[in-house]
């Protein structure tokens, strides 16, 4: 197996932090033990936890105004895999990569799968792209894709999704994530009902092509690139669509795709309650689909989401197997650093959710002891779980201080000398 | 039949406006005829249109900070019916009153129905109230009603709703509107899934008590009085609950109960598409559930809602029979004036929606001619339809200038001498 | 003077509409006369009204996800001027173009000014661009421009703005509009106070270079491209900055740059009250800076803004000379059509604001007669003013039906054969 | 001095927690020492920190829909002081009470001050109330107070504020907090500029009556009870008003009074930058002015606010002396418990802000090392500072576990037997 960062460098960096880590881990262990929690069991849960990273997230994102590339950015799937391997090697939390087509097209997917495996990586959900026109494409997506009024356009979009499934089978994926940019910018531009009818008809053709063990994850989004309405605009539209498509269709929650003030953790609970929680795109936002680093703006909300996930795991109803992916678009940091920081933030929220005294919580809920129910969550949220994650990482060969170790590796500088430069411009890829 | 305002006063007031009305109506008729629209047919549709008014809307509402009563406000259902009769007599748009219990409790509902009929009024949806405690009530709703953890509280709430159905049968209603204030103010206060389970179980007991020709209208609300989560928080939760309850359960849309920026007209279309559009509470808002006068803040949105309703009527799918009610809470105007102004605004939006050239709209949508699809709506929206509504009113015995005629009647001054004063305080009733 | 559309074609198109227009104009005139309004005086005010169009608005905008070019789009300032001339020739409302540098750079600005004049156009406010890096640029704006921590970057941004002033002088402009993309994506990324200090210091250098009769228009924006904070984030920051810079600094309001639910018409009134209302970028939005067509989403809000402007004109306090520009970014229509439609929507709102019976409004306000104050606005808003604008247009040589006439001219088809194609990609230029 | 809770009970409760606290405090001290922070110095800063509680916050708040009183609620200022003394005795963070008039009117303020002093309490900012009518009041505030069109109403509001100052002098206050409910529910209801003119004129009369060492704190609010516009709607209006009034006028920030998504910590920085930061009303919110417990919804935002406050303290520019008050309205908890929990949350955020490595933060900001600037904040935020606050409390005679100790005291049960019941109804008092 190829390791992008040398084990020696990691070991050296860890050596400087190990005494402090042991001290903090031991102290936290004693504190948790007082409330009957075995820190090692929490650590083991963290060791078993993972979240995928998107191939495109290895490059710097941009806005419609500008892109500001950095030297050493990856410009193809091979370089992106390399960077994803760095993230996983240091964090031990991100063993899978979620590819996007046609961006990540290659001629030999078997070879690509082996290339990834050699880097310690597998493939997660396959993402189709019908929101952009590609050079030479027969039909334009200017007026929609799966919901287009143009039959040939819908057929092309269906065919592309089916091709993605085919590629995904070769890569070892079992999920197809479908997000369409379809929508309108003007009242009256399209009929809401007929647009959805067309979407559902086309989506059901894709659904029919799903292998038995695959899922189709529908991703809703309130706005952007369409600014008056979107076809799958919120979780309500998403779950009704998933109901119509069938049991393999599930709903995917991107944390930035909701109206202001919306209670996202409740949406998570609702989707699970009705058997349709498919997965997450983790990021954070303050205004819209800002695609900021996970937990950077509202870490408490991320914790509350994981609180629902742990609760759901304990009450699986119709099963519980959500897919987790980081989906950020960075314009101001090194994407590897942001992904390391985000994986850590996500892991911390999971750890905190595991620390919630659920018996106390449920008892307080049942007794309408609001303050104690709240305190059950708050006590867990306030715990500094960094030592648990660091301990799990170091035991798995990762870095205690992921950012410092990454910087010490001089990875980006080295790549800046090897890789070709990204051009100026705008947009996300 | 008792008419609260004398026909002579109305006739006198109309006499001053009639020449101008005829001139404007004729001019508009000529203009519409050029595009193939027969103004009289639109007028006939308006003549057949109506919207209910809520009994409690006849009194001045308040905020949690204060209530500012006006002399002559009604303080019981009899006085409220009298005021509602004024609204209907002048506007000819509001022949039904929606009662709220226990606020409107009387000992003899048969007599109440006759009293209303004598005033030219019928009864619309019955509203239950499980968001307030009444003096002497056995169980408190402090911690919820249909979703309470306390079995006796749920039973009390179910029983109250069933009593409302029973009263409604005597009054001639066929809808029960259920809005609960249930929710939480703290993360963790209640479990999202178990709360909904309890709600669904209790609501299904109410549902079982519905007569065959009744509907149960579920009203969702994002927040207030609960400020972290509510049990039926959005249209997604509402429609899933309605699906579980059964075919007589439908969703009711209050225009002020949504997250900021949400596309409400699309929600209307979605509910209709999935067979669950039950009705509306009309009002307007800028920030939250402001309960402002219908169309006062965003009349274009109200038009777009009616555009969906006209579209739905033409494409009934699983039937189209929405219930319409004004639901405002006035703290700065005479409620009769606000209701008159709001009924007019609602009727105007319906009239404008009728003027949309649907063939042109659909053709433009089909051809992705976005600008012409938009213009099809915009042309209709820009028409000043006031003469159509006035003409329909005057033909039905109403007033051309509803506000001026109401003021000329000195109704409120007269009532101020008859009715007892409302006390200071806060709140909506 | 060169006319892009032949006068004959316009005359022919008008001939088909003239009888109807006269009829509608006469009917409206009679209606208005009843309330003491002389329709011809309103028409004359419209004839004297104008709004600038942005050079970049002649091209199709894009989002970060994609751009969908149309055949015949302009790709340089000369072609853009031609398209702007079409808009002005048909609408008679847009005689000025607002250029953006370096996008519109040419070698000879005197010639450009003459070229525009020959097309019947002048130049409006000059826009600087320090939110994108240009090929070969010495300093990057990746971490800010006027507020950058890097002195050389700030100097470069100052120098660019001063160059814009210099170009503007040659083009006949008297305003410099300054919008910066400066801001942060992470809490802590920059210090709020020190960032503003640097901005103010750099902006004051630009200010010093302003000719005596020029103004510097500060444009605030809540978010995008920065998603945690921006340096000039709201009207509060904008007016405080303008106060520090001096009397020639004013605030520019873009209708899409505010937080959800914010009362924009009140901001307009506040800026005027404190002597700092500089101008507008007109567009519409539902979610963020959606840059949709003016008045397409919330025409009532646009009317309320113009109501404030007419009120301000009557109460000039420290003077009233706002600059008006359309600032949209179209991804789904022909930009010429959108600009024609938007200019019409803006002109209509101005006309409606002129129709408000201000004596009645002020009397009702003074008497706390809320309903009649509201009705004074609502009556004016409900008037269909299209005949007034059409009449003013036709008298000035424009088209009665601007969109139909434009389509009849086959302008875009003809240009599609002449102009080179725009490439795929993302972003606004 | 009278202590509402016996020292013995506190000591007993603390005895059960002391070993664990020492262990946690020592472990945290070691951890902080590694980064050069002396935990005792942080603890001393916490010991010197305090936040006022509002007298009305001792009672359960309500919404416009309902109030759900609990047995033992205080119903007059004497009982409220008693409850506030409990909060301060246990938390050691809330030694001052902020009174509200006329709610807290008594005949002898000298005696009231002594009564408070005997309970270990002083008085903070005085709050005037011109948003409600009181029985027997000459002029109504139905149409505004300081901005009313009615001269006598403005005079009455001015007089009331001056009376509040006079009372405050007797109570030892030095701040007058002015929040008015003035605003509108309809477009056109009032003129934005003339309303503000009247407000400023009336407010300047109040300002003139301020003693030399007093401040006048202007509290802005976006909406509620007015739902279209408010006179002092945002920080922009607030700071411009404060500028006009004079140097003793400052701006007060209530965390729940802003538009959705707004960056409140930046507003704090802006107000300080321009010399007008006067103080805070702490609470939390998800949707509007929800008045939820401080830090319960978004503790990270509260931390970011304190981060600005610590930064401001280090860069005092025109002085730094903000006033801190908790301003919550509880409908689901025992107000004493909520206040204890909130004071703790506020103190924790202050402690975390003190832990930020400011040299590292500033260096990273200067170097545009975005990730490390963010991490400087995040590292501090992640620390579990509970032991620091508990240690400071126990050293000052407070409780380690404030909620458990309060419950052990059976305070509310005891008061339920002594105090008269609060009636049903709605509203906040």
JSON list of N, CA and C in Angstrom, two decimals, chain D residues 283-302:
[
{"chain": "D", "resi": 283, "resn": "UNK", "atom": "N", "xyz": [-30.06, 36.38, 25.56]},
{"chain": "D", "resi": 283, "resn": "UNK", "atom": "CA", "xyz": [-31.06, 35.33, 25.45]},
{"chain": "D", "resi": 283, "resn": "UNK", "atom": "C", "xyz": [-30.69, 34.54, 24.20]},
{"chain": "D", "resi": 284, "resn": "UNK", "atom": "N", "xyz": [-31.51, 33.63, 23.80]},
{"chain": "D", "resi": 284, "resn": "UNK", "atom": "CA", "xyz": [-31.22, 32.92, 22.56]},
{"chain": "D", "resi": 284, "resn": "UNK", "atom": "C", "xyz": [-32.50, 32.79, 21.75]},
{"chain": "D", "resi": 285, "resn": "UNK", "atom": "N", "xyz": [-32.36, 32.45, 20.51]},
{"chain": "D", "resi": 285, "resn": "UNK", "atom": "CA", "xyz": [-33.54, 32.39, 19.65]},
{"chain": "D", "resi": 285, "resn": "UNK", "atom": "C", "xyz": [-33.25, 31.54, 18.44]},
{"chain": "D", "resi": 286, "resn": "UNK", "atom": "N", "xyz": [-34.30, 30.98, 17.89]},
{"chain": "D", "resi": 286, "resn": "UNK", "atom": "CA", "xyz": [-34.17, 30.21, 16.66]},
{"chain": "D", "resi": 286, "resn": "UNK", "atom": "C", "xyz": [-34.93, 30.88, 15.53]},
{"chain": "D", "resi": 287, "resn": "UNK", "atom": "N", "xyz": [-35.97, 31.61, 15.85]},
{"chain": "D", "resi": 287, "resn": "UNK", "atom": "CA", "xyz": [-36.86, 32.14, 14.81]},
{"chain": "D", "resi": 287, "resn": "UNK", "atom": "C", "xyz": [-37.02, 33.66, 14.88]},
{"chain": "D", "resi": 288, "resn": "UNK", "atom": "N", "xyz": [-37.31, 34.19, 16.06]},
{"chain": "D", "resi": 288, "resn": "UNK", "atom": "CA", "xyz": [-37.53, 35.63, 16.19]},
{"chain": "D", "resi": 288, "resn": "UNK", "atom": "C", "xyz": [-37.05, 36.05, 17.56]},
{"chain": "D", "resi": 289, "resn": "UNK", "atom": "N", "xyz": [-37.82, 36.89, 18.20]},
{"chain": "D", "resi": 289, "resn": "UNK", "atom": "CA", "xyz": [-37.45, 37.28, 19.57]},
{"chain": "D", "resi": 289, "resn": "UNK", "atom": "C", "xyz": [-38.01, 36.23, 20.52]},
{"chain": "D", "resi": 290, "resn": "UNK", "atom": "N", "xyz": [-37.44, 35.03, 20.40]},
{"chain": "D", "resi": 290, "resn": "UNK", "atom": "CA", "xyz": [-37.99, 33.87, 21.10]},
{"chain": "D", "resi": 290, "resn": "UNK", "atom": "C", "xyz": [-37.74, 33.93, 22.60]},
{"chain": "D", "resi": 291, "resn": "UNK", "atom": "N", "xyz": [-36.77, 34.74, 23.01]},
{"chain": "D", "resi": 291, "resn": "UNK", "atom": "CA", "xyz": [-36.45, 34.91, 24.43]},
{"chain": "D", "resi": 291, "resn": "UNK", "atom": "C", "xyz": [-36.15, 33.59, 25.12]},
{"chain": "D", "resi": 292, "resn": "UNK", "atom": "N", "xyz": [-35.46, 32.71, 24.41]},
{"chain": "D", "resi": 292, "resn": "UNK", "atom": "CA", "xyz": [-35.09, 31.43, 25.01]},
{"chain": "D", "resi": 292, "resn": "UNK", "atom": "C", "xyz": [-33.86, 31.59, 25.88]},
{"chain": "D", "resi": 293, "resn": "UNK", "atom": "N", "xyz": [-33.53, 30.54, 26.60]},
{"chain": "D", "resi": 293, "resn": "UNK", "atom": "CA", "xyz": [-32.39, 30.59, 27.51]},
{"chain": "D", "resi": 293, "resn": "UNK", "atom": "C", "xyz": [-31.08, 30.88, 26.78]},
{"chain": "D", "resi": 294, "resn": "UNK", "atom": "N", "xyz": [-30.29, 31.74, 27.37]},
{"chain": "D", "resi": 294, "resn": "UNK", "atom": "CA", "xyz": [-29.02, 32.15, 26.77]},
{"chain": "D", "resi": 294, "resn": "UNK", "atom": "C", "xyz": [-28.16, 30.93, 26.43]},
{"chain": "D", "resi": 295, "resn": "UNK", "atom": "N", "xyz": [-27.73, 30.88, 25.21]},
{"chain": "D", "resi": 295, "resn": "UNK", "atom": "CA", "xyz": [-26.83, 29.81, 24.80]},
{"chain": "D", "resi": 295, "resn": "UNK", "atom": "C", "xyz": [-27.51, 28.48, 24.57]},
{"chain": "D", "resi": 296, "resn": "UNK", "atom": "N", "xyz": [-28.81, 28.39, 24.72]},
{"chain": "D", "resi": 296, "resn": "UNK", "atom": "CA", "xyz": [-29.45, 27.09, 24.58]},
{"chain": "D", "resi": 296, "resn": "UNK", "atom": "C", "xyz": [-29.56, 26.65, 23.13]},
{"chain": "D", "resi": 297, "resn": "UNK", "atom": "N", "xyz": [-29.65, 27.60, 22.21]},
{"chain": "D", "resi": 297, "resn": "UNK", "atom": "CA", "xyz": [-29.81, 27.26, 20.80]},
{"chain": "D", "resi": 297, "resn": "UNK", "atom": "C", "xyz": [-28.48, 27.38, 20.05]},
{"chain": "D", "resi": 298, "resn": "UNK", "atom": "N", "xyz": [-27.77, 28.45, 20.27]},
{"chain": "D", "resi": 298, "resn": "UNK", "atom": "CA", "xyz": [-26.54, 28.67, 19.53]},
{"chain": "D", "resi": 298, "resn": "UNK", "atom": "C", "xyz": [-25.42, 29.14, 20.46]},
{"chain": "D", "resi": 299, "resn": "UNK", "atom": "N", "xyz": [-24.87, 28.23, 21.24]},
{"chain": "D", "resi": 299, "resn": "UNK", "atom": "CA", "xyz": [-23.84, 28.66, 22.20]},
{"chain": "D", "resi": 299, "resn": "UNK", "atom": "C", "xyz": [-22.58, 29.19, 21.51]},
{"chain": "D", "resi": 300, "resn": "UNK", "atom": "N", "xyz": [-22.33, 28.73, 20.28]},
{"chain": "D", "resi": 300, "resn": "UNK", "atom": "CA", "xyz": [-21.14, 29.19, 19.57]},
{"chain": "D", "resi": 300, "resn": "UNK", "atom": "C", "xyz": [-21.26, 30.68, 19.24]},
{"chain": "D", "resi": 301, "resn": "UNK", "atom": "N", "xyz": [-22.45, 31.10, 18.88]},
{"chain": "D", "resi": 301, "resn": "UNK", "atom": "CA", "xyz": [-22.65, 32.53, 18.61]},
{"chain": "D", "resi": 301, "resn": "UNK", "atom": "C", "xyz": [-22.40, 33.36, 19.87]},
{"chain": "D", "resi": 302, "resn": "UNK", "atom": "N", "xyz": [-22.85, 32.85, 21.00]},
{"chain": "D", "resi": 302, "resn": "UNK", "atom": "CA", "xyz": [-22.62, 33.57, 22.26]},
{"chain": "D", "resi": 302, "resn": "UNK", "atom": "C", "xyz": [-21.13, 33.67, 22.54]}
]
